[in-house]
Amino acid sequence: LHIRELSIMYTTIFEEVKILASLLNPIFPQARILTAQVGSTLGTHTGPGTLAVAALVE
């Protein structure tokens, strides 16, 4: 599998996103890493402190 992009989504704590991105970067050096804060609709269901990772695979 070739992972082209990773997306890290979060609700409240961006510092954890930076840590997670720094851990994933050496494992998937070819992947572009994107970050995004989820909106209030999804955040209501997941709660504070949520982190999610999605991958775009070729």
Coordinates of N, CA and C in Angstrom, one line a residue, residues 20-58:
L20 N 1.5 13.8 17.4 CA 1.1 12.7 16.5 C 1.7 12.8 15.1
A21 N 1.6 14.0 14.5 CA 2.2 14.2 13.2 C 3.7 13.9 13.2
S22 N 4.4 14.3 14.3 CA 5.8 14.1 14.3 C 6.1 12.6 14.5
L23 N 5.2 11.8 15.1 CA 5.4 10.4 15.2 C 5.1 9.7 13.9
L24 N 4.1 10.2 13.2 CA 3.7 9.5 11.9 C 4.6 9.8 10.7
N25 N 5.2 11.0 10.8 CA 6.1 11.4 9.7 C 7.2 10.5 9.3
P26 N 8.0 9.9 10.3 CA 9.0 9.0 10.0 C 8.5 7.6 9.5
I27 N 7.3 7.3 9.9 CA 6.7 6.0 9.5 C 6.2 6.1 8.0
F28 N 5.7 7.3 7.7 CA 5.1 7.5 6.3 C 5.7 8.8 5.7
P29 N 7.0 8.7 5.4 CA 7.7 9.9 5.0 C 7.2 10.4 3.6
Q30 N 6.6 9.6 2.8 CA 6.1 10.0 1.5 C 4.7 10.7 1.6
A31 N 4.1 10.6 2.7 CA 2.7 11.1 2.9 C 2.7 12.5 3.3
R32 N 1.8 13.2 2.6 CA 1.5 14.6 3.0 C 0.5 14.5 4.2
I33 N 0.9 15.3 5.3 CA 0.0 15.2 6.5 C -0.8 16.5 6.6
L34 N -2.1 16.3 6.7 CA -3.0 17.5 6.8 C -3.6 17.4 8.2
T35 N -4.0 18.6 8.7 CA -4.6 18.7 10.0 C -5.9 19.5 9.9
A36 N -6.9 19.2 10.7 CA -8.2 19.9 10.6 C -8.9 19.7 12.0
Q37 N -9.5 20.8 12.4 CA -10.3 20.8 13.6 C -11.7 20.4 13.2
V38 N -12.3 19.4 13.8 CA -13.7 19.0 13.4 C -14.7 20.1 13.9
G39 N -15.8 20.1 13.2 CA -16.8 21.1 13.5 C -17.7 20.7 14.7
S40 N -18.6 21.6 15.1 CA -19.3 21.4 16.3 C -20.3 20.2 16.2
T41 N -20.8 19.9 15.0 CA -21.7 18.7 14.9 C -21.0 17.4 15.2
L42 N -19.9 17.2 14.6 CA -19.1 16.0 14.9 C -18.5 16.0 16.3
G43 N -18.0 17.2 16.7 CA -17.4 17.4 18.0 C -18.4 17.1 19.2
T44 N -19.7 17.4 19.0 CA -20.7 17.1 20.0 C -20.8 15.6 20.3
H45 N -20.6 14.8 19.2 CA -20.7 13.4 19.4 C -19.5 12.7 19.9
T46 N -18.3 13.3 19.6 CA -17.0 12.7 20.0 C -16.5 13.2 21.3
G47 N -16.8 14.5 21.6 CA -16.3 15.0 22.8 C -14.9 15.6 22.8
P48 N -14.5 16.3 23.8 CA -13.2 17.0 23.8 C -12.1 15.9 23.9
G49 N -10.9 16.3 23.3 CA -9.8 15.4 23.3 C -9.7 14.4 22.2
T50 N -10.7 14.4 21.3 CA -10.8 13.4 20.3 C -9.7 13.6 19.2
L51 N -9.0 12.6 18.8 CA -8.1 12.6 17.7 C -8.5 11.5 16.7
A52 N -8.5 11.8 15.4 CA -8.8 10.8 14.4 C -7.8 10.9 13.3
V53 N -7.4 9.7 12.7 CA -6.5 9.7 11.6 C -7.2 9.0 10.4
A54 N -7.1 9.6 9.2 CA -7.6 9.0 8.0 C -6.5 9.0 7.0
A55 N -6.5 8.0 6.1 CA -5.4 7.8 5.1 C -6.0 7.7 3.8
L56 N -5.3 8.4 2.8 CA -5.7 8.3 1.4 C -4.7 7.3 0.8
V57 N -5.1 6.1 0.4 CA -4.3 5.1 -0.1 C -4.4 5.0 -1.7
E58 N -3.3 4.9 -2.3 CA -3.3 4.6 -3.8 C -3.3 3.2 -4.1

